Amino acid sequence: MTNSIPNLTLNDSHPIPQLGFGVFQVPPAETETAVVEALAAGYRHIDTAAAYRNESGVGAATAKSGIPRDELFVTTKLFNDQHGADKARPALERSLQQLGYDYVDLYLIHWPVPSQDLYVETWQALVELRDAGLSRSIGVSNFNVDHLQRAIDATGVVPSVNQIELHPLLQQPDLRAFGSEHGILTEAWSPIAQGAVLDDETIVAIASEVGRTPAQVVLRWHLQLGNIVFPKSVTPARIRENIALFDFELSDEQMQRIATLDAGERTGPDPATFVAP
Ligand code: NDP
C-alpha cells in the first residue's frame, strides 16, 4: 500500500507523500494508538502541531513501528504565542524533544496572526532553522495571498507549502492559483470538512457511480486537483478507508460537478482575524 501513495516534489526538491494522516483533536492519550494503526495501514506522512499537544504520541508510535526515520514524513507547527525571532528556535526544539527526533520534515507557521505583525520575522527565523538542519523543509499555514506576498518579498524565500482549510464547500481558487504560480504546494486541512460534506447529494451520487464511499470520493477529488491531504480518524476502518484511493479515478465530468459545490463556507476560523494564543 505504501508504494501506491505518490510523492509530490517541494520547491526545495524534497519529496512529500501526497496523502498523510492528521492528528488534530486526537486526544494525547489516544494518539500513539491511532498513529500505530495508521502506520500499519500504510501511511508514512503524519501531520501534527505543538498546539495539538500530542507530538509525543506521534513520536512514540513512529519509534515503536521500527520504520526507518527517513521513510517517514512528519510535519509540526509553531503556534501563535511562539512568533518572533527569539522564540522560534526554542519552540522547534521543544517539538523535537516531544517527538524524539533530530529534525522534522516540515515546519510550519500555524497561523499568521496579522494583529501581532510578527509573521515576517517568524518566517525569517524558520529559514534559519531550515539552514541549521532542524527542519528539512519549511512552510506556512492559513496564510492569505497578502501574507504570502509580504513574507516572500521580505525574505526572498518562498514557502514550500501553504496548509489551508480546503474542501468542496471551500475550494480556495485564489490561494490555489497563487500557489501554483509561485511553486507553493497546497495542503488541504479538514479535507472532508470534518464530515460535513459527506451527505451532500452530489458527493453521495458520485460515490454510488464509482462504487466508493463519500469520503473516498472527496479525498480522490483533492488528489486529482494536486492537493496534499491528511484526513484524521481514530476509527480503524476509516483509517483504512481513507488510504484506499489509488485504484479508482473520478472522470472530468465528476470533477466538474464537485467544482460547482464551492460555497465559500468555512468550518474553522478566518485567518485574517484568528488570534487564539
Ligand atoms: P477531517 O476533514 O479530516 O475530518 C475528520 C472527521 O471526519 C473526524 O470526525 C472523523 O471521525 C471523521 N471521518 C474521518 N474519516 C471518515 C470517513 N471515512 N467517513 C466518515 N467520517 C470520517 O478534519 P480535520 O479537521 O481533522 O483535518 C484533518 C487534518 O488537517 C487535521 O487532523 C490536522 O492535521 C490538519 N488541520 C490543520 C489545521 C491548521 O490550522 N493548519 C486546522 C485543522 C486541521 P473519527 O475520528 O471519529 O473517525
GROMACS .gro file of C-alpha atoms and ligand atoms in nm:
model
  325
    1MET     CA    1   0.000   0.000   0.000
    2THR     CA    2   0.279   0.245   0.089
    3ASN     CA    3   0.423   0.229  -0.258
    4SER     CA    4   0.096   0.334  -0.410
    5ILE     CA    5   0.096   0.677  -0.238
    6PRO     CA    6   0.256   0.920  -0.483
    7ASN     CA    7   0.519   1.170  -0.374
    8LEU     CA    8   0.499   1.533  -0.484
    9THR     CA    9   0.815   1.743  -0.501
   10LEU     CA   10   0.851   2.050  -0.281
   11ASN     CA   11   1.017   2.365  -0.417
   12ASP     CA   12   1.335   2.273  -0.226
   13SER     CA   13   1.343   1.935  -0.411
   14HIS     CA   14   1.239   1.721  -0.112
   15PRO     CA   15   0.963   1.465  -0.177
   16ILE     CA   16   0.638   1.472   0.023
   17PRO     CA   17   0.379   1.191   0.025
   18GLN     CA   18   0.058   1.338  -0.118
   19LEU     CA   19  -0.157   1.154   0.138
   20GLY     CA   20  -0.094   1.154   0.511
   21PHE     CA   21  -0.265   1.119   0.848
   22GLY     CA   22  -0.376   1.420   1.057
   23VAL     CA   23  -0.396   1.416   1.437
   24PHE     CA   24  -0.580   1.741   1.522
   25GLN     CA   25  -0.828   1.669   1.805
   26VAL     CA   26  -0.686   1.321   1.867
   27PRO     CA   27  -0.657   1.316   2.248
   28PRO     CA   28  -0.292   1.287   2.361
   29ALA     CA   29  -0.360   0.957   2.536
   30GLU     CA   30  -0.506   0.805   2.215
   31THR     CA   31  -0.254   0.942   1.968
   32GLU     CA   32   0.002   0.664   1.987
   33THR     CA   33  -0.266   0.401   1.918
   34ALA     CA   34  -0.415   0.596   1.626
   35VAL     CA   35  -0.075   0.658   1.464
   36VAL     CA   36   0.028   0.292   1.513
   37GLU     CA   37  -0.293   0.197   1.329
   38ALA     CA   38  -0.221   0.448   1.050
   39LEU     CA   39   0.138   0.329   1.004
   40ALA     CA   40   0.015  -0.032   0.989
   41ALA     CA   41  -0.235   0.072   0.721
   42GLY     CA   42   0.047   0.219   0.513
   43TYR     CA   43   0.051   0.592   0.593
   44ARG     CA   44   0.402   0.738   0.618
   45HIS     CA   45   0.321   1.111   0.645
   46ILE     CA   46   0.188   1.244   0.978
   47ASP     CA   47   0.062   1.599   1.037
   48THR     CA   48   0.076   1.725   1.398
   49ALA     CA   49   0.135   2.059   1.575
   50ALA     CA   50   0.263   2.184   1.908
   51ALA     CA   51  -0.088   2.315   1.973
   52TYR     CA   52  -0.238   1.964   1.942
   53ARG     CA   53  -0.035   1.856   2.248
   54ASN     CA   54   0.009   1.510   2.102
   55GLU     CA   55   0.356   1.525   1.942
   56SER     CA   56   0.489   1.277   2.200
   57GLY     CA   57   0.223   1.023   2.094
   58VAL     CA   58   0.330   1.063   1.731
   59GLY     CA   59   0.695   1.014   1.828
   60ALA     CA   60   0.616   0.709   2.043
   61ALA     CA   61   0.421   0.545   1.760
   62THR     CA   62   0.688   0.605   1.497
   63ALA     CA   63   0.959   0.477   1.734
   64LYS     CA   64   0.758   0.164   1.812
   65SER     CA   65   0.692   0.097   1.442
   66GLY     CA   66   1.059   0.039   1.364
   67ILE     CA   67   1.011   0.221   1.033
   68PRO     CA   68   1.337   0.400   0.947
   69ARG     CA   69   1.316   0.774   1.014
   70ASP     CA   70   1.399   0.855   0.652
   71GLU     CA   71   1.093   0.662   0.533
   72LEU     CA   72   0.864   0.886   0.741
   73PHE     CA   73   0.749   1.242   0.671
   74VAL     CA   74   0.646   1.430   0.985
   75THR     CA   75   0.516   1.787   0.996
   76THR     CA   76   0.471   2.001   1.306
   77LYS     CA   77   0.380   2.366   1.354
   78LEU     CA   78   0.481   2.675   1.553
   79PHE     CA   79   0.185   2.818   1.742
   80ASN     CA   80   0.063   3.174   1.772
   81ASP     CA   81   0.231   3.253   2.105
   82GLN     CA   82   0.573   3.149   1.971
   83HIS     CA   83   0.608   3.405   1.690
   84GLY     CA   84   0.925   3.615   1.683
   85ALA     CA   85   1.297   3.574   1.619
   86ASP     CA   86   1.383   3.468   1.974
   87LYS     CA   87   1.101   3.222   2.031
   88ALA     CA   88   1.103   3.018   1.709
   89ARG     CA   89   1.412   2.806   1.775
   90PRO     CA   90   1.318   2.708   2.132
   91ALA     CA   91   0.967   2.625   2.005
   92LEU     CA   92   1.102   2.386   1.742
   93GLU     CA   93   1.350   2.237   1.990
   94ARG     CA   94   1.062   2.163   2.230
   95SER     CA   95   0.867   1.995   1.947
   96LEU     CA   96   1.171   1.786   1.852
   97GLN     CA   97   1.211   1.679   2.213
   98GLN     CA   98   0.845   1.574   2.230
   99LEU     CA   99   0.875   1.384   1.902
  100GLY     CA  100   1.214   1.233   1.990
  101TYR     CA  101   1.363   1.340   1.655
  102ASP     CA  102   1.673   1.530   1.542
  103TYR     CA  103   1.475   1.702   1.267
  104VAL     CA  104   1.123   1.733   1.132
  105ASP     CA  105   1.049   1.704   0.764
  106LEU     CA  106   0.832   2.015   0.752
  107TYR     CA  107   0.788   2.300   1.000
  108LEU     CA  108   0.502   2.544   0.951
  109ILE     CA  109   0.391   2.876   1.097
  110HIS     CA  110   0.047   2.760   1.215
  111TRP     CA  111  -0.141   3.094   1.170
  112PRO     CA  112  -0.023   3.437   1.050
  113VAL     CA  113  -0.191   3.629   1.338
  114PRO     CA  114  -0.170   3.962   1.147
  115SER     CA  115  -0.264   4.157   1.461
  116GLN     CA  116   0.074   4.060   1.617
  117ASP     CA  117   0.256   4.154   1.296
  118LEU     CA  118   0.539   3.909   1.365
  119TYR     CA  119   0.485   3.657   1.086
  120VAL     CA  120   0.754   3.800   0.854
  121GLU     CA  121   1.014   3.794   1.133
  122THR     CA  122   0.899   3.442   1.221
  123TRP     CA  123   0.929   3.330   0.858
  124GLN     CA  124   1.289   3.456   0.851
  125ALA     CA  125   1.352   3.256   1.171
  126LEU     CA  126   1.217   2.942   1.001
  127VAL     CA  127   1.459   2.998   0.712
  128GLU     CA  128   1.742   2.993   0.966
  129LEU     CA  129   1.606   2.677   1.132
  130ARG     CA  130   1.599   2.507   0.793
  131ASP     CA  131   1.955   2.620   0.722
  132ALA     CA  132   2.057   2.481   1.064
  133GLY     CA  133   1.909   2.141   0.969
  134LEU     CA  134   1.633   2.132   1.233
  135SER     CA  135   1.366   2.109   0.963
  136ARG     CA  136   1.420   1.970   0.612
  137SER     CA  137   1.153   2.196   0.461
  138ILE     CA  138   0.957   2.497   0.582
  139GLY     CA  139   0.618   2.640   0.503
  140VAL     CA  140   0.317   2.824   0.635
  141SER     CA  141  -0.043   2.755   0.724
  142ASN     CA  142  -0.354   2.970   0.700
  143PHE     CA  143  -0.170   3.242   0.505
  144ASN     CA  144  -0.380   3.455   0.271
  145VAL     CA  145  -0.232   3.593  -0.052
  146ASP     CA  146  -0.128   3.921   0.114
  147HIS     CA  147   0.053   3.736   0.395
  148LEU     CA  148   0.236   3.512   0.146
  149GLN     CA  149   0.336   3.802  -0.075
  150ARG     CA  150   0.472   4.002   0.218
  151ALA     CA  151   0.674   3.711   0.358
  152ILE     CA  152   0.823   3.635   0.014
  153ASP     CA  153   0.903   4.000  -0.064
  154ALA     CA  154   1.075   4.050   0.273
  155THR     CA  155   1.292   3.736   0.269
  156GLY     CA  156   1.316   3.618  -0.092
  157VAL     CA  157   1.222   3.270   0.033
  158VAL     CA  158   0.906   3.105  -0.099
  159PRO     CA  159   0.727   2.869   0.146
  160SER     CA  160   0.722   2.506   0.031
  161VAL     CA  161   0.356   2.465   0.127
  162ASN     CA  162   0.057   2.663   0.245
  163GLN     CA  163  -0.174   2.448   0.459
  164ILE     CA  164  -0.527   2.591   0.439
  165GLU     CA  165  -0.886   2.492   0.503
  166LEU     CA  166  -0.998   2.341   0.172
  167HIS     CA  167  -1.281   2.105   0.079
  168PRO     CA  168  -1.566   2.102  -0.172
  169LEU     CA  169  -1.757   2.371   0.023
  170LEU     CA  170  -1.447   2.600   0.039
  171GLN     CA  171  -1.235   2.547  -0.272
  172GLN     CA  172  -0.996   2.844  -0.230
  173PRO     CA  173  -0.938   2.920  -0.602
  174ASP     CA  174  -0.730   3.235  -0.539
  175LEU     CA  175  -0.491   3.072  -0.293
  176ARG     CA  176  -0.455   2.762  -0.510
  177ALA     CA  177  -0.376   2.975  -0.815
  178PHE     CA  178  -0.121   3.185  -0.622
  179GLY     CA  179   0.039   2.862  -0.500
  180SER     CA  180   0.073   2.714  -0.847
  181GLU     CA  181   0.215   3.039  -0.988
  182HIS     CA  182   0.478   3.057  -0.714
  183GLY     CA  183   0.570   2.689  -0.662
  184ILE     CA  184   0.389   2.657  -0.328
  185LEU     CA  185   0.209   2.324  -0.284
  186THR     CA  186  -0.137   2.347  -0.130
  187GLU     CA  187  -0.213   2.127   0.171
  188ALA     CA  188  -0.586   2.092   0.240
  189TRP     CA  189  -0.686   2.084   0.607
  190SER     CA  190  -1.025   1.946   0.709
  191PRO     CA  191  -1.030   1.779   0.365
  192ILE     CA  192  -1.374   1.625   0.427
  193ALA     CA  193  -1.493   1.933   0.621
  194GLN     CA  194  -1.487   1.721   0.938
  195GLY     CA  195  -1.761   1.509   0.780
  196ALA     CA  196  -1.992   1.799   0.684
  197VAL     CA  197  -1.960   1.732   0.311
  198LEU     CA  198  -2.027   1.358   0.325
  199ASP     CA  199  -2.405   1.378   0.295
  200ASP     CA  200  -2.401   1.629   0.009
  201GLU     CA  201  -2.625   1.486  -0.263
  202THR     CA  202  -2.371   1.537  -0.545
  203ILE     CA  203  -2.100   1.361  -0.344
  204VAL     CA  204  -2.336   1.078  -0.250
  205ALA     CA  205  -2.443   1.038  -0.616
  206ILE     CA  206  -2.082   1.024  -0.740
  207ALA     CA  207  -1.996   0.776  -0.463
  208SER     CA  208  -2.268   0.547  -0.590
  209GLU     CA  209  -2.149   0.591  -0.953
  210VAL     CA  210  -1.793   0.485  -0.870
  211GLY     CA  211  -1.885   0.232  -0.602
  212ARG     CA  212  -1.683   0.404  -0.327
  213THR     CA  213  -1.768   0.594  -0.007
  214PRO     CA  214  -1.837   0.971   0.001
  215ALA     CA  215  -1.513   1.027   0.197
  216GLN     CA  216  -1.313   0.840  -0.068
  217VAL     CA  217  -1.473   1.049  -0.344
  218VAL     CA  218  -1.384   1.376  -0.171
  219LEU     CA  219  -1.027   1.265  -0.092
  220ARG     CA  220  -0.980   1.142  -0.451
  221TRP     CA  221  -1.105   1.483  -0.577
  222HIS     CA  222  -0.830   1.650  -0.371
  223LEU     CA  223  -0.561   1.418  -0.506
  224GLN     CA  224  -0.668   1.476  -0.867
  225LEU     CA  225  -0.652   1.856  -0.807
  226GLY     CA  226  -0.295   1.817  -0.681
  227ASN     CA  227  -0.370   1.895  -0.316
  228ILE     CA  228  -0.186   1.726  -0.030
  229VAL     CA  229  -0.432   1.576   0.223
  230PHE     CA  230  -0.413   1.415   0.568
  231PRO     CA  231  -0.760   1.309   0.683
  232LYS     CA  232  -0.797   1.248   1.057
  233SER     CA  233  -0.972   0.947   1.206
  234VAL     CA  234  -0.948   0.749   1.526
  235THR     CA  235  -1.163   0.473   1.375
  236PRO     CA  236  -0.952   0.185   1.235
  237ALA     CA  237  -1.195   0.105   0.949
  238ARG     CA  238  -1.198   0.471   0.839
  239ILE     CA  239  -0.818   0.497   0.867
  240ARG     CA  240  -0.801   0.212   0.613
  241GLU     CA  241  -1.086   0.352   0.400
  242ASN     CA  242  -0.915   0.691   0.371
  243ILE     CA  243  -0.597   0.544   0.223
  244ALA     CA  244  -0.773   0.319  -0.032
  245LEU     CA  245  -0.776   0.587  -0.301
  246PHE     CA  246  -0.536   0.466  -0.565
  247ASP     CA  247  -0.740   0.208  -0.752
  248PHE     CA  248  -1.012   0.433  -0.895
  249GLU     CA  249  -1.044   0.770  -1.068
  250LEU     CA  250  -1.304   1.042  -1.099
  251SER     CA  251  -1.390   1.146  -1.453
  252ASP     CA  252  -1.354   1.507  -1.570
  253GLU     CA  253  -1.731   1.532  -1.557
  254GLN     CA  254  -1.741   1.413  -1.194
  255MET     CA  255  -1.459   1.657  -1.103
  256GLN     CA  256  -1.662   1.937  -1.265
  257ARG     CA  257  -1.975   1.852  -1.066
  258ILE     CA  258  -1.775   1.876  -0.742
  259ALA     CA  259  -1.630   2.209  -0.861
  260THR     CA  260  -1.982   2.355  -0.856
  261LEU     CA  261  -2.019   2.289  -0.480
  262ASP     CA  262  -1.792   2.577  -0.371
  263ALA     CA  263  -1.992   2.793  -0.132
  264GLY     CA  264  -1.708   2.981   0.038
  265GLU     CA  265  -1.816   2.809   0.362
  266ARG     CA  266  -1.553   2.784   0.638
  267THR     CA  267  -1.581   2.530   0.916
  268GLY     CA  268  -1.284   2.685   1.101
  269PRO     CA  269  -1.163   3.037   1.191
  270ASP     CA  270  -1.082   3.315   0.944
  271PRO     CA  271  -0.701   3.355   0.918
  272ALA     CA  272  -0.727   3.732   0.883
  273THR     CA  273  -0.864   3.763   1.236
  274PHE     CA  274  -0.775   3.442   1.426
  275VAL     CA  275  -0.563   3.527   1.731
  276ALA     CA  276  -0.602   3.238   1.978
  277PRO     CA  277  -0.290   3.216   2.199
  278NDP     P1  278  -1.118   1.597   0.857
  278NDP     O1  279  -1.182   1.670   0.741
  278NDP     O2  280  -1.002   1.509   0.831
  278NDP     O3  281  -1.235   1.515   0.929
  278NDP     C1  282  -1.214   1.440   1.047
  278NDP     C2  283  -1.353   1.396   1.098
  278NDP     O4  284  -1.415   1.314   1.000
  278NDP     C3  285  -1.346   1.314   1.224
  278NDP     O5  286  -1.462   1.346   1.299
  278NDP     C4  287  -1.352   1.169   1.176
  278NDP     O6  288  -1.416   1.089   1.273
  278NDP     C5  289  -1.439   1.183   1.053
  278NDP     N1  290  -1.401   1.089   0.945
  278NDP     C6  291  -1.276   1.061   0.903
  278NDP     N2  292  -1.280   0.972   0.802
  278NDP     C7  293  -1.409   0.943   0.779
  278NDP     C8  294  -1.474   0.858   0.688
  278NDP     N3  295  -1.406   0.785   0.601
  278NDP     N4  296  -1.611   0.855   0.691
  278NDP     C9  297  -1.680   0.929   0.779
  278NDP     N5  298  -1.622   1.012   0.869
  278NDP    C10  299  -1.487   1.019   0.869
  278NDP     O7  300  -1.086   1.707   0.968
  278NDP     P2  301  -0.962   1.763   1.047
  278NDP     O8  302  -1.004   1.897   1.093
  278NDP     O9  303  -0.910   1.669   1.146
  278NDP    O10  304  -0.849   1.787   0.935
  278NDP    C11  305  -0.750   1.690   0.901
  278NDP    C12  306  -0.613   1.735   0.947
  278NDP    O11  307  -0.581   1.865   0.896
  278NDP    C13  308  -0.602   1.755   1.100
  278NDP    O12  309  -0.601   1.634   1.170
  278NDP    C14  310  -0.476   1.837   1.106
  278NDP    O13  311  -0.364   1.754   1.086
  278NDP    C15  312  -0.497   1.932   0.990
  278NDP     N6  313  -0.560   2.058   1.034
  278NDP    C16  314  -0.483   2.173   1.028
  278NDP    C17  315  -0.534   2.295   1.067
  278NDP    C18  316  -0.449   2.415   1.057
  278NDP    O14  317  -0.488   2.522   1.108
  278NDP     N7  318  -0.333   2.409   0.996
  278NDP    C19  319  -0.672   2.309   1.117
  278NDP    C20  320  -0.747   2.184   1.115
  278NDP    C21  321  -0.691   2.065   1.073
  278NDP     P3  322  -1.341   0.977   1.366
  278NDP    O15  323  -1.206   1.030   1.402
  278NDP    O16  324  -1.434   0.966   1.481
  278NDP    O17  325  -1.333   0.852   1.282
   0.00000   0.00000   0.00000
